[in-house]
XYZ file of C-alpha atoms in Angstrom:
298
model
C -36.253 44.777 4.696
C -35.246 42.067 7.520
C -33.126 44.870 9.142
C -35.646 47.538 8.648
C -38.501 45.446 10.114
C -36.036 44.179 13.148
C -35.476 47.996 13.748
C -39.211 48.497 13.856
C -39.700 45.700 16.245
C -37.871 47.339 18.772
C -40.373 50.008 19.300
C -43.518 47.845 18.311
C -43.809 44.455 19.655
C -46.630 43.314 17.418
C -44.228 43.880 14.243
C -42.341 40.761 15.742
C -44.420 38.393 13.889
C -43.264 39.845 10.632
C -39.616 39.665 11.963
C -40.050 35.639 12.484
C -41.633 35.189 8.977
C -38.633 37.297 7.310
C -35.885 35.468 9.237
C -37.726 32.076 7.921
C -37.769 33.391 4.247
C -33.770 34.405 4.809
C -33.295 30.718 6.107
C -35.193 29.548 2.969
C -33.098 31.600 0.570
C -29.841 31.406 1.755
C -29.383 28.419 3.996
C -31.947 25.593 3.203
C -29.790 25.083 -0.027
C -26.532 24.304 1.833
C -28.267 22.270 4.365
C -27.456 18.769 3.245
C -23.866 19.547 2.616
C -23.092 20.708 6.420
C -22.107 19.011 9.522
C -23.848 20.877 12.513
C -20.936 19.597 14.808
C -18.122 21.781 12.964
C -17.624 25.355 13.235
C -19.007 27.256 10.010
C -16.867 29.835 8.680
C -18.868 32.842 6.635
C -17.400 35.449 4.488
C -20.084 38.048 3.424
C -19.878 40.447 0.613
C -22.255 43.336 0.105
C -25.796 43.102 1.625
C -24.999 39.592 3.184
C -23.118 41.589 5.827
C -26.508 42.554 7.241
C -27.814 39.298 7.650
C -28.585 38.206 11.271
C -26.977 34.658 10.644
C -27.607 33.609 14.470
C -31.206 34.170 14.040
C -32.093 32.583 10.624
C -35.159 30.788 11.510
C -36.334 27.048 10.116
C -39.836 26.425 9.688
C -40.165 24.150 12.726
C -38.981 27.350 15.006
C -35.491 26.536 15.553
C -32.876 29.239 14.916
C -29.231 28.647 13.466
C -27.761 29.112 16.865
C -29.800 26.654 18.396
C -28.880 23.677 15.656
C -25.191 24.449 15.407
C -23.914 24.388 19.092
C -20.121 25.582 17.756
C -19.364 29.042 17.289
C -20.236 30.741 13.852
C -17.378 32.512 12.758
C -18.184 35.894 10.485
C -14.982 36.172 8.811
C -14.318 39.758 7.492
C -10.812 40.470 6.044
C -8.781 37.465 6.790
C -9.618 33.784 7.855
C -8.612 33.551 11.363
C -9.656 30.735 13.810
C -10.337 32.343 17.006
C -8.969 30.266 20.043
C -10.170 29.875 23.222
C -8.655 32.919 25.266
C -9.291 34.381 28.827
C -10.455 38.113 28.506
C -7.979 40.661 28.412
C -6.601 42.096 31.768
C -6.381 45.686 30.564
C -10.017 46.665 30.074
C -11.305 50.115 28.981
C -14.797 51.087 29.124
C -16.243 54.357 27.763
C -19.937 55.541 27.888
C -21.921 58.600 26.706
C -25.175 58.730 28.288
C -25.982 62.369 27.645
C -27.897 63.550 24.582
C -25.715 65.385 21.890
C -27.839 68.191 21.371
C -28.114 70.409 18.233
C -24.965 69.749 16.054
C -23.613 73.242 14.069
C -21.185 72.019 10.975
C -19.240 74.303 9.013
C -20.085 72.786 5.682
C -17.011 70.253 5.815
C -19.066 67.422 4.741
C -21.369 66.703 1.756
C -24.171 65.514 4.173
C -24.255 68.254 6.816
C -27.935 68.549 7.018
C -28.777 64.842 7.413
C -25.927 64.515 10.256
C -27.495 67.550 11.946
C -30.784 66.269 11.765
C -29.833 63.040 12.925
C -28.237 64.309 16.020
C -30.691 66.577 17.207
C -33.322 63.492 17.329
C -30.891 61.545 19.383
C -32.081 61.215 22.999
C -29.930 60.430 26.435
C -29.102 56.720 26.959
C -29.661 55.970 30.961
C -28.653 52.654 30.358
C -25.390 53.382 29.685
C -24.741 54.118 33.623
C -25.997 50.436 34.538
C -23.367 49.325 31.512
C -20.541 51.004 32.986
C -21.285 49.668 36.338
C -20.688 45.916 34.945
C -17.063 46.694 34.904
C -14.783 46.652 37.836
C -11.947 48.855 36.154
C -12.233 52.495 36.195
C -14.532 53.741 33.671
C -15.076 56.888 31.336
C -18.312 58.354 31.621
C -19.751 61.208 29.099
C -15.846 61.903 28.129
C -15.372 64.168 25.368
C -13.656 63.266 21.922
C -10.138 64.537 23.125
C -10.657 63.053 26.631
C -11.433 59.669 24.963
C -8.156 59.899 22.488
C -6.282 60.846 25.608
C -7.063 57.522 27.139
C -6.002 55.656 24.081
C -2.276 56.244 24.552
C -1.871 52.656 25.408
C -4.210 50.261 23.515
C -6.525 48.371 26.007
C -6.979 44.659 25.847
C -10.698 45.128 25.667
C -12.284 48.335 24.789
C -16.003 48.723 25.507
C -17.644 51.726 24.097
C -21.339 52.566 24.905
C -23.283 55.621 23.177
C -24.806 56.766 20.024
C -23.146 55.419 16.811
C -24.798 56.658 13.282
C -24.426 55.549 9.643
C -25.279 58.450 7.012
C -26.979 56.997 3.905
C -24.862 59.145 1.524
C -23.257 58.162 -1.621
C -20.821 60.525 -0.729
C -18.279 61.161 2.420
C -15.066 59.134 1.844
C -14.815 58.015 5.174
C -17.340 60.095 6.999
C -20.301 57.939 6.542
C -20.183 56.269 10.065
C -19.031 57.870 13.625
C -19.530 57.772 17.308
C -20.672 60.843 19.078
C -19.006 61.934 22.476
C -20.020 64.314 25.206
C -20.008 68.088 24.428
C -21.811 68.313 21.498
C -20.404 70.012 18.197
C -18.359 68.294 15.230
C -15.481 68.435 17.458
C -16.899 65.511 19.458
C -17.621 63.203 16.656
C -15.120 60.381 16.308
C -15.743 59.436 12.443
C -14.625 55.885 10.897
C -11.792 57.298 9.107
C -10.428 58.931 12.323
C -11.028 55.572 13.964
C -9.013 53.870 11.329
C -5.775 55.774 12.459
C -5.800 54.757 15.889
C -3.129 52.245 17.115
C -5.533 49.178 18.452
C -2.495 46.445 17.351
C -2.939 45.290 21.055
C -6.256 45.370 21.282
C -7.876 41.674 21.422
C -11.671 42.854 21.537
C -13.944 46.025 20.929
C -17.429 46.024 21.880
C -19.501 48.639 20.129
C -22.732 48.922 22.431
C -24.389 51.629 19.944
C -26.691 51.373 17.276
C -25.448 50.021 13.566
C -22.132 49.815 14.585
C -21.978 46.813 12.547
C -23.461 48.194 9.266
C -22.626 50.678 6.829
C -22.408 51.248 2.862
C -21.331 49.349 0.196
C -18.275 50.031 -1.552
C -17.327 49.778 -4.969
C -15.438 46.589 -4.132
C -18.487 45.168 -2.354
C -17.114 45.503 0.979
C -18.988 48.019 3.605
C -17.831 50.988 5.215
C -18.726 50.764 9.149
C -17.518 51.512 12.581
C -16.933 47.806 12.925
C -14.075 47.933 9.672
C -12.803 50.936 11.097
C -11.894 49.077 14.037
C -10.423 46.146 12.213
C -8.376 48.702 10.245
C -6.874 49.950 13.336
C -5.572 46.520 14.404
C -8.223 45.138 16.829
C -8.536 41.612 16.516
C -12.322 41.198 16.820
C -15.095 43.612 16.951
C -18.719 42.712 18.262
C -21.163 45.180 16.822
C -24.953 45.576 16.465
C -26.196 45.541 12.724
C -29.126 47.617 13.861
C -30.925 49.577 16.745
C -30.465 48.219 20.110
C -32.845 49.071 23.063
C -31.144 51.241 25.912
C -33.047 49.213 28.699
C -32.091 46.045 27.422
C -28.385 46.231 26.940
C -26.987 46.414 30.174
C -28.282 42.929 31.106
C -27.422 41.564 27.688
C -23.442 42.688 28.062
C -23.552 41.593 31.690
C -24.005 38.507 30.739
C -21.771 38.368 27.618
C -18.827 39.415 29.855
C -19.519 36.440 32.325
C -19.666 34.114 29.442
C -16.228 35.680 28.360
C -14.291 34.619 31.224
C -14.417 30.949 29.872
C -14.932 31.349 26.477
C -13.649 33.228 23.187
C -15.515 36.176 22.469
C -17.250 34.875 19.210
C -18.499 31.708 21.149
C -19.641 33.767 24.137
C -21.752 35.908 21.748
C -23.119 32.680 20.139
C -24.208 31.197 23.474
C -25.692 34.269 24.600
C -27.742 34.671 21.655
C -29.076 30.905 22.468
C -29.858 32.030 25.653
C -31.587 35.387 24.880
C -33.819 33.521 22.047
C -34.969 31.061 24.908
C -36.757 33.928 26.701
C -39.280 33.697 23.882
C -40.222 37.301 23.293
C -40.198 39.386 20.139
C -38.126 41.925 21.627
C -35.298 39.310 22.885
C -35.121 38.032 19.303
C -34.616 40.871 17.758
C -31.727 41.923 20.530
C -30.438 38.692 19.938
C -30.224 38.921 16.356
C -28.869 42.532 16.128
C -25.174 41.271 17.017
């Protein structure tokens, strides 16, 4: 419900009050029982399972209006598969930024996937993302704008230190698929320009320190039998990336360029998790419902 409310908030400002209420409810049920046992001067490690992957931890809200990222000044580490302490590291020198601003258009699939109709309908509803151009302008290194899937894969012959991907991502709500539940859509249309999660997992990202998925719902997926979640985020971890920053729900195209510009400014002197944590603190201070929804998405 919190995720769905947050997504509606992005398009309807008046729904924002409901988002605040839900964030307070989450605080009461998830965090309040732990408060007396935690030292806010220390980092907090969270190892979520199942639906807890969808919780916007940074924006859990106390009744007095304070948010978790405002109370805990240290980084909140979201631990996925291994317990890794992220040290303060300079941003990777080798940065590859790739963005798809064009609308994907219609999609003709050949019956290979058990949810063709769902995917084709979703893709047909996606619009152009003009904010992607502004987002790519953040980077001083050469960027890839509107590449095809093949062009992107060719650019990955050497793993970049930082990989920034902006565009349309998707999650198909299906009980079938075996790795086809999530993906990224590249320029050109057609199934040949979709990079599915299982394809991403086969990439060699062993030299990549950080992947930033500037795409809707890159961090959420479907529960597996083990209680883990299939998502774009997990597929990049499987490929060898050390850290992945991804959105839990839909993000606004007009807000992302400013959000990312500030993230990379903070990234110059902080680890990626701490840079994001500080960015969320700043974004919440703006005080609007849309800014709260954007801050809580990551």
